[in-house]
Protein backbone atom coordinates (compact mmCIF):
# COMPACT_ATOMS: atom_id res chain seq x y z
CA UNK A 1 0.00 0.00 0.00
CA UNK A 2 2.82 2.37 0.91
CA UNK A 3 4.48 1.59 -2.42
CA UNK A 4 1.28 2.39 -4.27
CA UNK A 5 0.97 5.69 -2.38
CA UNK A 6 4.56 6.56 -3.27
CA UNK A 7 3.94 5.79 -6.93
CA UNK A 8 0.78 7.92 -6.83
CA UNK A 9 2.66 10.82 -5.26
CA UNK A 10 5.41 10.56 -7.93
CA UNK A 11 2.82 10.50 -10.68
CA UNK A 12 1.08 13.55 -9.25
CA UNK A 13 4.44 15.31 -8.92
CA UNK A 14 5.31 14.48 -12.50
CA UNK A 15 1.93 15.71 -13.71
CA UNK A 16 2.41 18.91 -11.76
CA UNK A 17 5.92 19.31 -13.13
CA UNK A 18 4.68 18.78 -16.67
CA UNK A 19 1.94 21.35 -16.13
CA UNK A 20 4.50 23.81 -14.76
CA UNK A 21 6.82 23.22 -17.70
CA UNK A 22 3.94 23.70 -20.12
CA UNK A 23 2.95 26.95 -18.40
CA UNK A 24 6.52 28.27 -18.48
CA UNK A 25 6.93 27.29 -22.13
CA UNK A 26 3.65 28.98 -23.00
CA UNK A 27 4.67 32.13 -21.14
CA UNK A 28 8.05 32.20 -22.92
CA UNK A 29 6.32 31.70 -26.28
CA UNK A 30 3.92 34.55 -25.59
CA UNK A 31 6.83 36.76 -24.52
CA UNK A 32 8.76 35.95 -27.71
CA UNK A 33 5.70 36.69 -29.85
CA UNK A 34 5.21 40.03 -28.07
CA UNK A 35 8.87 40.97 -28.52
CA UNK A 36 8.82 40.04 -32.22
CA UNK A 37 5.55 41.89 -32.76
CA UNK A 38 6.96 44.96 -31.00
CA UNK A 39 10.14 44.84 -33.06
CA UNK A 40 8.20 44.49 -36.30
CA UNK A 41 5.99 47.43 -35.30
CA UNK A 42 9.03 49.60 -34.55
CA UNK A 43 10.83 48.65 -37.75
CA UNK A 44 7.84 48.94 -40.05
CA UNK A 45 6.35 52.14 -38.73
CA UNK A 46 6.43 55.28 -40.85
CA UNK A 47 9.98 56.59 -41.29
CA UNK A 48 10.85 59.52 -39.08
CA UNK A 49 14.15 60.72 -40.54
CA UNK A 50 13.88 64.45 -41.20
CA UNK A 51 16.23 66.46 -43.42
CA UNK A 52 16.81 70.19 -43.78
CA UNK A 53 19.19 72.43 -45.72
CA UNK A 54 21.37 74.40 -43.32
CA UNK A 55 20.75 78.10 -43.70
CA UNK A 56 18.46 77.42 -46.65
CA UNK A 57 21.18 78.31 -49.16
CA UNK A 58 23.16 76.70 -51.99
CA UNK A 59 26.38 78.38 -53.03
CA UNK A 60 27.48 78.23 -56.67
CA UNK A 61 30.95 78.81 -58.08
CA UNK A 62 32.71 78.15 -61.39
CA UNK A 63 35.20 75.34 -61.68
CA UNK A 64 37.23 74.26 -64.72
CA UNK A 65 37.24 76.23 -67.96
CA UNK A 66 37.16 73.21 -70.32
CA UNK A 67 34.79 71.49 -69.99
CA UNK A 68 32.94 74.26 -68.18
CA UNK A 69 31.74 73.06 -64.80
CA UNK A 70 29.89 74.46 -61.81
CA UNK A 71 30.36 73.54 -58.17
CA UNK A 72 27.47 73.53 -55.70
CA UNK A 73 28.10 73.79 -51.98
CA UNK A 74 25.46 73.23 -49.32
CA UNK A 75 24.89 71.46 -46.02
CA UNK A 76 22.17 68.96 -45.13
CA UNK A 77 21.16 68.28 -41.54
CA UNK A 78 19.57 64.90 -40.73
CA UNK A 79 17.60 64.49 -37.50
CA UNK A 80 16.64 61.12 -36.00
CA UNK A 81 14.32 61.56 -32.97
CA UNK A 82 13.78 57.82 -32.53
CA UNK A 83 15.34 56.14 -29.51
CA UNK A 84 15.53 52.74 -31.22
CA UNK A 85 15.75 53.05 -34.99
CA UNK A 86 18.93 53.79 -36.92
CA UNK A 87 18.50 55.33 -40.39
CA UNK A 88 20.67 54.69 -43.43
CA UNK A 89 20.17 57.13 -46.33
CA UNK A 90 22.57 56.08 -49.06
CA UNK A 91 23.30 56.32 -52.79
CA UNK A 92 22.06 59.89 -52.88
CA UNK A 93 21.64 61.75 -56.16
CA UNK A 94 20.35 65.28 -56.52
CA UNK A 95 18.57 67.68 -58.80
CA UNK A 96 18.32 71.46 -58.37
CA UNK A 97 15.32 73.32 -59.78
CA UNK A 98 14.53 76.99 -60.18
CA UNK A 99 10.85 77.57 -59.46
CA UNK A 100 9.69 80.32 -61.85
CA UNK A 101 6.03 81.36 -62.02
CA UNK A 102 5.00 78.11 -60.40
CA UNK A 103 6.97 76.00 -62.87
CA UNK A 104 10.03 73.96 -61.85
CA UNK A 105 12.90 74.36 -64.31
CA UNK A 106 15.89 71.98 -63.92
CA UNK A 107 19.07 73.87 -63.11
CA UNK A 108 21.60 71.15 -62.33
CA UNK A 109 21.74 67.39 -61.77
CA UNK A 110 24.46 65.61 -59.82
CA UNK A 111 24.69 61.79 -59.70
CA UNK A 112 27.35 61.75 -56.98
CA UNK A 113 29.06 63.97 -54.45
CA UNK A 114 26.66 63.45 -51.56
CA UNK A 115 27.96 61.34 -48.67
CA UNK A 116 25.86 58.51 -47.27
CA UNK A 117 24.02 59.40 -44.06
CA UNK A 118 23.95 56.94 -41.16
CA UNK A 119 22.02 58.54 -38.31
CA UNK A 120 22.08 56.86 -34.91
CA UNK A 121 19.08 56.91 -32.54
CA UNK A 122 18.40 60.24 -30.81
CA UNK A 123 21.05 62.04 -32.82
CA UNK A 124 21.64 64.65 -35.48
CA UNK A 125 24.05 64.48 -38.41
CA UNK A 126 25.26 67.37 -40.56
CA UNK A 127 26.66 66.50 -43.98
CA UNK A 128 28.63 69.00 -46.02
CA UNK A 129 28.04 68.53 -49.75
CA UNK A 130 30.26 69.70 -52.56
CA UNK A 131 29.03 68.49 -55.93
CA UNK A 132 30.09 69.13 -59.52
CA UNK A 133 27.70 69.67 -62.39
CA UNK A 134 28.39 70.39 -66.03
CA UNK A 135 27.38 73.88 -67.18
CA UNK A 136 25.46 72.58 -70.16
CA UNK A 137 23.41 75.00 -72.31
CA UNK A 138 20.23 74.44 -70.31
CA UNK A 139 21.76 76.07 -67.22
CA UNK A 140 24.24 78.44 -68.87
CA UNK A 141 21.84 81.44 -68.92
CA UNK A 142 21.15 81.06 -65.21
CA UNK A 143 24.84 80.64 -64.45
CA UNK A 144 25.75 83.77 -66.43
CA UNK A 145 23.00 85.77 -64.74
CA UNK A 146 24.16 84.63 -61.34
CA UNK A 147 27.68 85.93 -61.94
CA UNK A 148 27.29 88.78 -64.41
CA UNK A 149 24.12 90.51 -63.30
CA UNK A 150 24.52 93.98 -61.88
CA UNK A 151 21.70 93.24 -59.44
CA UNK A 152 22.01 91.05 -56.37
CA UNK A 153 23.46 87.77 -57.61
CA UNK A 154 20.96 85.41 -55.99
CA UNK A 155 18.00 83.24 -56.88
CA UNK A 156 15.50 83.09 -54.04
CA UNK A 157 13.15 80.34 -55.17
CA UNK A 158 15.23 77.22 -55.79
CA UNK A 159 14.40 73.64 -54.85
CA UNK A 160 16.74 70.76 -54.07
CA UNK A 161 15.52 67.22 -54.71
CA UNK A 162 17.46 64.37 -53.09
CA UNK A 163 16.84 60.78 -54.21
CA UNK A 164 18.37 57.93 -52.23
CA UNK A 165 17.81 54.57 -50.59
CA UNK A 166 16.42 54.63 -47.05
CA UNK A 167 16.95 51.66 -44.73
CA UNK A 168 15.83 51.36 -41.13
CA UNK A 169 17.58 49.30 -38.49
CA UNK A 170 16.55 48.43 -34.95
CA UNK A 171 19.40 49.67 -32.77
CA UNK A 172 22.59 48.68 -34.64
CA UNK A 173 21.03 45.87 -36.70
CA UNK A 174 20.53 46.74 -40.38
CA UNK A 175 17.30 44.80 -40.78
CA UNK A 176 14.76 46.39 -43.10
CA UNK A 177 14.45 46.19 -46.84
CA UNK A 178 15.44 49.23 -48.86
CA UNK A 179 12.92 51.92 -49.80
CA UNK A 180 13.68 54.50 -52.50
CA UNK A 181 12.95 57.85 -50.83
CA UNK A 182 12.86 61.34 -52.34
CA UNK A 183 13.16 64.54 -50.29
CA UNK A 184 12.19 67.98 -51.61
CA UNK A 185 13.80 71.03 -49.97
CA UNK A 186 12.11 74.34 -50.81
CA UNK A 187 12.31 77.34 -50.93
CA UNK A 188 16.08 77.75 -51.05
CA UNK A 189 18.33 80.64 -51.98
CA UNK A 190 21.14 80.20 -54.50
CA UNK A 191 24.03 82.62 -54.31
CA UNK A 192 27.37 83.05 -56.01
CA UNK A 193 30.09 81.83 -53.67
CA UNK A 194 32.39 84.67 -52.66
CA UNK A 195 29.94 87.28 -53.92
CA UNK A 196 29.23 90.05 -51.44
CA UNK A 197 25.55 90.00 -52.34
CA UNK A 198 25.12 86.36 -51.33
CA UNK A 199 23.15 86.44 -48.07
CA UNK A 200 24.00 84.78 -44.77
CA UNK A 201 20.96 82.72 -43.81
CA UNK A 202 20.14 81.63 -40.26
CA UNK A 203 17.09 79.38 -40.58
CA UNK A 204 17.22 75.85 -41.94
CA UNK A 205 14.74 74.93 -44.65
CA UNK A 206 12.99 71.60 -43.97
CA UNK A 207 12.70 68.89 -46.61
CA UNK A 208 9.53 66.91 -47.20
CA UNK A 209 8.74 63.70 -49.07
CA UNK A 210 6.38 65.41 -51.51
CA UNK A 211 6.87 68.18 -54.07
CA UNK A 212 5.58 71.35 -52.35
CA UNK A 213 5.41 73.27 -55.62
CA UNK A 214 2.68 71.02 -57.07
PDB file of C-alpha atoms in Angstrom:
ATOM      1  CA  UNK A   1       0.000   0.000   0.000  1.00  0.00           C
ATOM      2  CA  UNK A   2       2.820   2.374   0.911  1.00  0.00           C
ATOM      3  CA  UNK A   3       4.482   1.592  -2.416  1.00  0.00           C
ATOM      4  CA  UNK A   4       1.275   2.390  -4.273  1.00  0.00           C
ATOM      5  CA  UNK A   5       0.972   5.687  -2.377  1.00  0.00           C
ATOM      6  CA  UNK A   6       4.565   6.555  -3.274  1.00  0.00           C
ATOM      7  CA  UNK A   7       3.938   5.795  -6.933  1.00  0.00           C
ATOM      8  CA  UNK A   8       0.785   7.917  -6.827  1.00  0.00           C
ATOM      9  CA  UNK A   9       2.661  10.823  -5.264  1.00  0.00           C
ATOM     10  CA  UNK A  10       5.413  10.558  -7.926  1.00  0.00           C
ATOM     11  CA  UNK A  11       2.821  10.500 -10.681  1.00  0.00           C
ATOM     12  CA  UNK A  12       1.080  13.546  -9.252  1.00  0.00           C
ATOM     13  CA  UNK A  13       4.436  15.305  -8.920  1.00  0.00           C
ATOM     14  CA  UNK A  14       5.308  14.481 -12.498  1.00  0.00           C
ATOM     15  CA  UNK A  15       1.934  15.705 -13.709  1.00  0.00           C
ATOM     16  CA  UNK A  16       2.406  18.915 -11.765  1.00  0.00           C
ATOM     17  CA  UNK A  17       5.918  19.308 -13.131  1.00  0.00           C
ATOM     18  CA  UNK A  18       4.682  18.778 -16.666  1.00  0.00           C
ATOM     19  CA  UNK A  19       1.940  21.353 -16.132  1.00  0.00           C
ATOM     20  CA  UNK A  20       4.501  23.813 -14.759  1.00  0.00           C
ATOM     21  CA  UNK A  21       6.818  23.217 -17.696  1.00  0.00           C
ATOM     22  CA  UNK A  22       3.943  23.702 -20.116  1.00  0.00           C
ATOM     23  CA  UNK A  23       2.952  26.946 -18.405  1.00  0.00           C
ATOM     24  CA  UNK A  24       6.523  28.272 -18.484  1.00  0.00           C
ATOM     25  CA  UNK A  25       6.930  27.288 -22.132  1.00  0.00           C
ATOM     26  CA  UNK A  26       3.648  28.980 -23.002  1.00  0.00           C
ATOM     27  CA  UNK A  27       4.673  32.131 -21.142  1.00  0.00           C
ATOM     28  CA  UNK A  28       8.050  32.204 -22.922  1.00  0.00           C
ATOM     29  CA  UNK A  29       6.316  31.696 -26.284  1.00  0.00           C
ATOM     30  CA  UNK A  30       3.916  34.550 -25.593  1.00  0.00           C
ATOM     31  CA  UNK A  31       6.829  36.758 -24.523  1.00  0.00           C
ATOM     32  CA  UNK A  32       8.758  35.950 -27.714  1.00  0.00           C
ATOM     33  CA  UNK A  33       5.700  36.685 -29.846  1.00  0.00           C
ATOM     34  CA  UNK A  34       5.206  40.032 -28.073  1.00  0.00           C
ATOM     35  CA  UNK A  35       8.873  40.974 -28.524  1.00  0.00           C
ATOM     36  CA  UNK A  36       8.817  40.041 -32.216  1.00  0.00           C
ATOM     37  CA  UNK A  37       5.545  41.893 -32.760  1.00  0.00           C
ATOM     38  CA  UNK A  38       6.959  44.963 -31.001  1.00  0.00           C
ATOM     39  CA  UNK A  39      10.145  44.844 -33.060  1.00  0.00           C
ATOM     40  CA  UNK A  40       8.195  44.490 -36.299  1.00  0.00           C
ATOM     41  CA  UNK A  41       5.994  47.425 -35.298  1.00  0.00           C
ATOM     42  CA  UNK A  42       9.026  49.597 -34.554  1.00  0.00           C
ATOM     43  CA  UNK A  43      10.835  48.646 -37.747  1.00  0.00           C
ATOM     44  CA  UNK A  44       7.842  48.941 -40.052  1.00  0.00           C
ATOM     45  CA  UNK A  45       6.355  52.141 -38.728  1.00  0.00           C
ATOM     46  CA  UNK A  46       6.431  55.278 -40.853  1.00  0.00           C
ATOM     47  CA  UNK A  47       9.977  56.591 -41.289  1.00  0.00           C
ATOM     48  CA  UNK A  48      10.851  59.519 -39.084  1.00  0.00           C
ATOM     49  CA  UNK A  49      14.155  60.719 -40.544  1.00  0.00           C
ATOM     50  CA  UNK A  50      13.879  64.447 -41.201  1.00  0.00           C
ATOM     51  CA  UNK A  51      16.228  66.458 -43.424  1.00  0.00           C
ATOM     52  CA  UNK A  52      16.810  70.191 -43.777  1.00  0.00           C
ATOM     53  CA  UNK A  53      19.189  72.426 -45.722  1.00  0.00           C
ATOM     54  CA  UNK A  54      21.369  74.397 -43.322  1.00  0.00           C
ATOM     55  CA  UNK A  55      20.750  78.098 -43.698  1.00  0.00           C
ATOM     56  CA  UNK A  56      18.465  77.419 -46.650  1.00  0.00           C
ATOM     57  CA  UNK A  57      21.180  78.309 -49.158  1.00  0.00           C
ATOM     58  CA  UNK A  58      23.157  76.695 -51.985  1.00  0.00           C
ATOM     59  CA  UNK A  59      26.380  78.382 -53.033  1.00  0.00           C
ATOM     60  CA  UNK A  60      27.481  78.231 -56.666  1.00  0.00           C
ATOM     61  CA  UNK A  61      30.948  78.809 -58.076  1.00  0.00           C
ATOM     62  CA  UNK A  62      32.707  78.154 -61.393  1.00  0.00           C
ATOM     63  CA  UNK A  63      35.202  75.339 -61.684  1.00  0.00           C
ATOM     64  CA  UNK A  64      37.231  74.260 -64.716  1.00  0.00           C
ATOM     65  CA  UNK A  65      37.241  76.230 -67.959  1.00  0.00           C
ATOM     66  CA  UNK A  66      37.160  73.206 -70.318  1.00  0.00           C
ATOM     67  CA  UNK A  67      34.795  71.490 -69.992  1.00  0.00           C
ATOM     68  CA  UNK A  68      32.945  74.257 -68.182  1.00  0.00           C
ATOM     69  CA  UNK A  69      31.742  73.057 -64.798  1.00  0.00           C
ATOM     70  CA  UNK A  70      29.885  74.460 -61.810  1.00  0.00           C
ATOM     71  CA  UNK A  71      30.364  73.541 -58.169  1.00  0.00           C
ATOM     72  CA  UNK A  72      27.470  73.530 -55.698  1.00  0.00           C
ATOM     73  CA  UNK A  73      28.100  73.789 -51.976  1.00  0.00           C
ATOM     74  CA  UNK A  74      25.461  73.230 -49.317  1.00  0.00           C
ATOM     75  CA  UNK A  75      24.895  71.455 -46.020  1.00  0.00           C
ATOM     76  CA  UNK A  76      22.172  68.959 -45.127  1.00  0.00           C
ATOM     77  CA  UNK A  77      21.161  68.283 -41.535  1.00  0.00           C
ATOM     78  CA  UNK A  78      19.570  64.903 -40.728  1.00  0.00           C
ATOM     79  CA  UNK A  79      17.602  64.491 -37.499  1.00  0.00           C
ATOM     80  CA  UNK A  80      16.638  61.119 -36.001  1.00  0.00           C
ATOM     81  CA  UNK A  81      14.324  61.562 -32.973  1.00  0.00           C
ATOM     82  CA  UNK A  82      13.784  57.819 -32.526  1.00  0.00           C
ATOM     83  CA  UNK A  83      15.338  56.138 -29.514  1.00  0.00           C
ATOM     84  CA  UNK A  84      15.525  52.739 -31.217  1.00  0.00           C
ATOM     85  CA  UNK A  85      15.746  53.052 -34.993  1.00  0.00           C
ATOM     86  CA  UNK A  86      18.932  53.788 -36.921  1.00  0.00           C
ATOM     87  CA  UNK A  87      18.499  55.326 -40.388  1.00  0.00           C
ATOM     88  CA  UNK A  88      20.674  54.689 -43.434  1.00  0.00           C
ATOM     89  CA  UNK A  89      20.170  57.130 -46.332  1.00  0.00           C
ATOM     90  CA  UNK A  90      22.569  56.081 -49.062  1.00  0.00           C
ATOM     91  CA  UNK A  91      23.299  56.316 -52.793  1.00  0.00           C
ATOM     92  CA  UNK A  92      22.062  59.893 -52.877  1.00  0.00           C
ATOM     93  CA  UNK A  93      21.644  61.754 -56.158  1.00  0.00           C
ATOM     94  CA  UNK A  94      20.351  65.280 -56.521  1.00  0.00           C
ATOM     95  CA  UNK A  95      18.571  67.685 -58.803  1.00  0.00           C
ATOM     96  CA  UNK A  96      18.315  71.462 -58.371  1.00  0.00           C
ATOM     97  CA  UNK A  97      15.316  73.324 -59.782  1.00  0.00           C
ATOM     98  CA  UNK A  98      14.527  76.986 -60.184  1.00  0.00           C
ATOM     99  CA  UNK A  99      10.851  77.568 -59.465  1.00  0.00           C
ATOM    100  CA  UNK A 100       9.693  80.324 -61.848  1.00  0.00           C
ATOM    101  CA  UNK A 101       6.033  81.364 -62.022  1.00  0.00           C
ATOM    102  CA  UNK A 102       4.999  78.114 -60.399  1.00  0.00           C
ATOM    103  CA  UNK A 103       6.971  75.995 -62.869  1.00  0.00           C
ATOM    104  CA  UNK A 104      10.028  73.956 -61.846  1.00  0.00           C
ATOM    105  CA  UNK A 105      12.899  74.362 -64.314  1.00  0.00           C
ATOM    106  CA  UNK A 106      15.885  71.984 -63.921  1.00  0.00           C
ATOM    107  CA  UNK A 107      19.074  73.866 -63.114  1.00  0.00           C
ATOM    108  CA  UNK A 108      21.602  71.145 -62.333  1.00  0.00           C
ATOM    109  CA  UNK A 109      21.743  67.389 -61.768  1.00  0.00           C
ATOM    110  CA  UNK A 110      24.462  65.608 -59.821  1.00  0.00           C
ATOM    111  CA  UNK A 111      24.692  61.794 -59.698  1.00  0.00           C
ATOM    112  CA  UNK A 112      27.346  61.754 -56.982  1.00  0.00           C
ATOM    113  CA  UNK A 113      29.064  63.966 -54.453  1.00  0.00           C
ATOM    114  CA  UNK A 114      26.656  63.450 -51.556  1.00  0.00           C
ATOM    115  CA  UNK A 115      27.963  61.336 -48.675  1.00  0.00           C
ATOM    116  CA  UNK A 116      25.863  58.514 -47.267  1.00  0.00           C
ATOM    117  CA  UNK A 117      24.019  59.397 -44.057  1.00  0.00           C
ATOM    118  CA  UNK A 118      23.949  56.938 -41.160  1.00  0.00           C
ATOM    119  CA  UNK A 119      22.019  58.542 -38.310  1.00  0.00           C
ATOM    120  CA  UNK A 120      22.076  56.856 -34.908  1.00  0.00           C
ATOM    121  CA  UNK A 121      19.081  56.913 -32.535  1.00  0.00           C
ATOM    122  CA  UNK A 122      18.401  60.245 -30.809  1.00  0.00           C
ATOM    123  CA  UNK A 123      21.051  62.037 -32.825  1.00  0.00           C
ATOM    124  CA  UNK A 124      21.639  64.651 -35.476  1.00  0.00           C
ATOM    125  CA  UNK A 125      24.047  64.484 -38.415  1.00  0.00           C
ATOM    126  CA  UNK A 126      25.261  67.369 -40.560  1.00  0.00           C
ATOM    127  CA  UNK A 127      26.662  66.503 -43.984  1.00  0.00           C
ATOM    128  CA  UNK A 128      28.627  69.003 -46.024  1.00  0.00           C
ATOM    129  CA  UNK A 129      28.040  68.530 -49.750  1.00  0.00           C
ATOM    130  CA  UNK A 130      30.259  69.698 -52.565  1.00  0.00           C
ATOM    131  CA  UNK A 131      29.035  68.493 -55.927  1.00  0.00           C
ATOM    132  CA  UNK A 132      30.094  69.131 -59.517  1.00  0.00           C
ATOM    133  CA  UNK A 133      27.700  69.668 -62.395  1.00  0.00           C
ATOM    134  CA  UNK A 134      28.387  70.394 -66.032  1.00  0.00           C
ATOM    135  CA  UNK A 135      27.384  73.876 -67.175  1.00  0.00           C
ATOM    136  CA  UNK A 136      25.455  72.580 -70.161  1.00  0.00           C
ATOM    137  CA  UNK A 137      23.411  75.000 -72.313  1.00  0.00           C
ATOM    138  CA  UNK A 138      20.230  74.443 -70.307  1.00  0.00           C
ATOM    139  CA  UNK A 139      21.759  76.073 -67.224  1.00  0.00           C
ATOM    140  CA  UNK A 140      24.240  78.444 -68.869  1.00  0.00           C
ATOM    141  CA  UNK A 141      21.838  81.441 -68.923  1.00  0.00           C
ATOM    142  CA  UNK A 142      21.148  81.063 -65.215  1.00  0.00           C
ATOM    143  CA  UNK A 143      24.841  80.640 -64.452  1.00  0.00           C
ATOM    144  CA  UNK A 144      25.752  83.766 -66.427  1.00  0.00           C
ATOM    145  CA  UNK A 145      22.997  85.765 -64.742  1.00  0.00           C
ATOM    146  CA  UNK A 146      24.157  84.625 -61.340  1.00  0.00           C
ATOM    147  CA  UNK A 147      27.676  85.929 -61.936  1.00  0.00           C
ATOM    148  CA  UNK A 148      27.288  88.778 -64.408  1.00  0.00           C
ATOM    149  CA  UNK A 149      24.117  90.505 -63.302  1.00  0.00           C
ATOM    150  CA  UNK A 150      24.518  93.982 -61.885  1.00  0.00           C
ATOM    151  CA  UNK A 151      21.704  93.242 -59.443  1.00  0.00           C
ATOM    152  CA  UNK A 152      22.010  91.055 -56.374  1.00  0.00           C
ATOM    153  CA  UNK A 153      23.458  87.766 -57.605  1.00  0.00           C
ATOM    154  CA  UNK A 154      20.964  85.413 -55.994  1.00  0.00           C
ATOM    155  CA  UNK A 155      17.997  83.238 -56.879  1.00  0.00           C
ATOM    156  CA  UNK A 156      15.503  83.091 -54.042  1.00  0.00           C
ATOM    157  CA  UNK A 157      13.154  80.341 -55.168  1.00  0.00           C
ATOM    158  CA  UNK A 158      15.230  77.224 -55.795  1.00  0.00           C
ATOM    159  CA  UNK A 159      14.397  73.642 -54.845  1.00  0.00           C
ATOM    160  CA  UNK A 160      16.742  70.760 -54.075  1.00  0.00           C
ATOM    161  CA  UNK A 161      15.517  67.217 -54.705  1.00  0.00           C
ATOM    162  CA  UNK A 162      17.457  64.366 -53.088  1.00  0.00           C
ATOM    163  CA  UNK A 163      16.843  60.784 -54.208  1.00  0.00           C
ATOM    164  CA  UNK A 164      18.372  57.934 -52.232  1.00  0.00           C
ATOM    165  CA  UNK A 165      17.814  54.575 -50.589  1.00  0.00           C
ATOM    166  CA  UNK A 166      16.418  54.634 -47.047  1.00  0.00           C
ATOM    167  CA  UNK A 167      16.952  51.665 -44.732  1.00  0.00           C
ATOM    168  CA  UNK A 168      15.825  51.363 -41.127  1.00  0.00           C
ATOM    169  CA  UNK A 169      17.581  49.297 -38.491  1.00  0.00           C
ATOM    170  CA  UNK A 170      16.552  48.428 -34.946  1.00  0.00           C
ATOM    171  CA  UNK A 171      19.404  49.673 -32.766  1.00  0.00           C
ATOM    172  CA  UNK A 172      22.595  48.680 -34.642  1.00  0.00           C
ATOM    173  CA  UNK A 173      21.034  45.874 -36.704  1.00  0.00           C
ATOM    174  CA  UNK A 174      20.527  46.736 -40.377  1.00  0.00           C
ATOM    175  CA  UNK A 175      17.301  44.799 -40.779  1.00  0.00           C
ATOM    176  CA  UNK A 176      14.762  46.391 -43.100  1.00  0.00           C
ATOM    177  CA  UNK A 177      14.448  46.185 -46.845  1.00  0.00           C
ATOM    178  CA  UNK A 178      15.441  49.234 -48.860  1.00  0.00           C
ATOM    179  CA  UNK A 179      12.922  51.923 -49.802  1.00  0.00           C
ATOM    180  CA  UNK A 180      13.681  54.498 -52.496  1.00  0.00           C
ATOM    181  CA  UNK A 181      12.948  57.847 -50.834  1.00  0.00           C
ATOM    182  CA  UNK A 182      12.863  61.338 -52.342  1.00  0.00           C
ATOM    183  CA  UNK A 183      13.160  64.536 -50.285  1.00  0.00           C
ATOM    184  CA  UNK A 184      12.187  67.983 -51.606  1.00  0.00           C
ATOM    185  CA  UNK A 185      13.799  71.030 -49.967  1.00  0.00           C
ATOM    186  CA  UNK A 186      12.110  74.342 -50.805  1.00  0.00           C
ATOM    187  CA  UNK A 187      12.308  77.341 -50.932  1.00  0.00           C
ATOM    188  CA  UNK A 188      16.076  77.746 -51.051  1.00  0.00           C
ATOM    189  CA  UNK A 189      18.334  80.640 -51.985  1.00  0.00           C
ATOM    190  CA  UNK A 190      21.138  80.201 -54.502  1.00  0.00           C
ATOM    191  CA  UNK A 191      24.027  82.623 -54.311  1.00  0.00           C
ATOM    192  CA  UNK A 192      27.368  83.051 -56.014  1.00  0.00           C
ATOM    193  CA  UNK A 193      30.091  81.832 -53.668  1.00  0.00           C
ATOM    194  CA  UNK A 194      32.387  84.674 -52.663  1.00  0.00           C
ATOM    195  CA  UNK A 195      29.944  87.282 -53.921  1.00  0.00           C
ATOM    196  CA  UNK A 196      29.233  90.055 -51.440  1.00  0.00           C
ATOM    197  CA  UNK A 197      25.548  90.003 -52.338  1.00  0.00           C
ATOM    198  CA  UNK A 198      25.116  86.357 -51.331  1.00  0.00           C
ATOM    199  CA  UNK A 199      23.146  86.435 -48.066  1.00  0.00           C
ATOM    200  CA  UNK A 200      23.998  84.775 -44.767  1.00  0.00           C
ATOM    201  CA  UNK A 201      20.962  82.716 -43.809  1.00  0.00           C
ATOM    202  CA  UNK A 202      20.140  81.628 -40.263  1.00  0.00           C
ATOM    203  CA  UNK A 203      17.094  79.380 -40.575  1.00  0.00           C
ATOM    204  CA  UNK A 204      17.218  75.853 -41.942  1.00  0.00           C
ATOM    205  CA  UNK A 205      14.736  74.934 -44.654  1.00  0.00           C
ATOM    206  CA  UNK A 206      12.993  71.600 -43.969  1.00  0.00           C
ATOM    207  CA  UNK A 207      12.701  68.887 -46.607  1.00  0.00           C
ATOM    208  CA  UNK A 208       9.528  66.907 -47.201  1.00  0.00           C
ATOM    209  CA  UNK A 209       8.738  63.705 -49.067  1.00  0.00           C
ATOM    210  CA  UNK A 210       6.380  65.406 -51.510  1.00  0.00           C
ATOM    211  CA  UNK A 211       6.871  68.176 -54.069  1.00  0.00           C
ATOM    212  CA  UNK A 212       5.578  71.354 -52.352  1.00  0.00           C
ATOM    213  CA  UNK A 213       5.406  73.273 -55.622  1.00  0.00           C
ATOM    214  CA  UNK A 214       2.682  71.020 -57.073  1.00  0.00           C
TER     215      UNK A 214
END
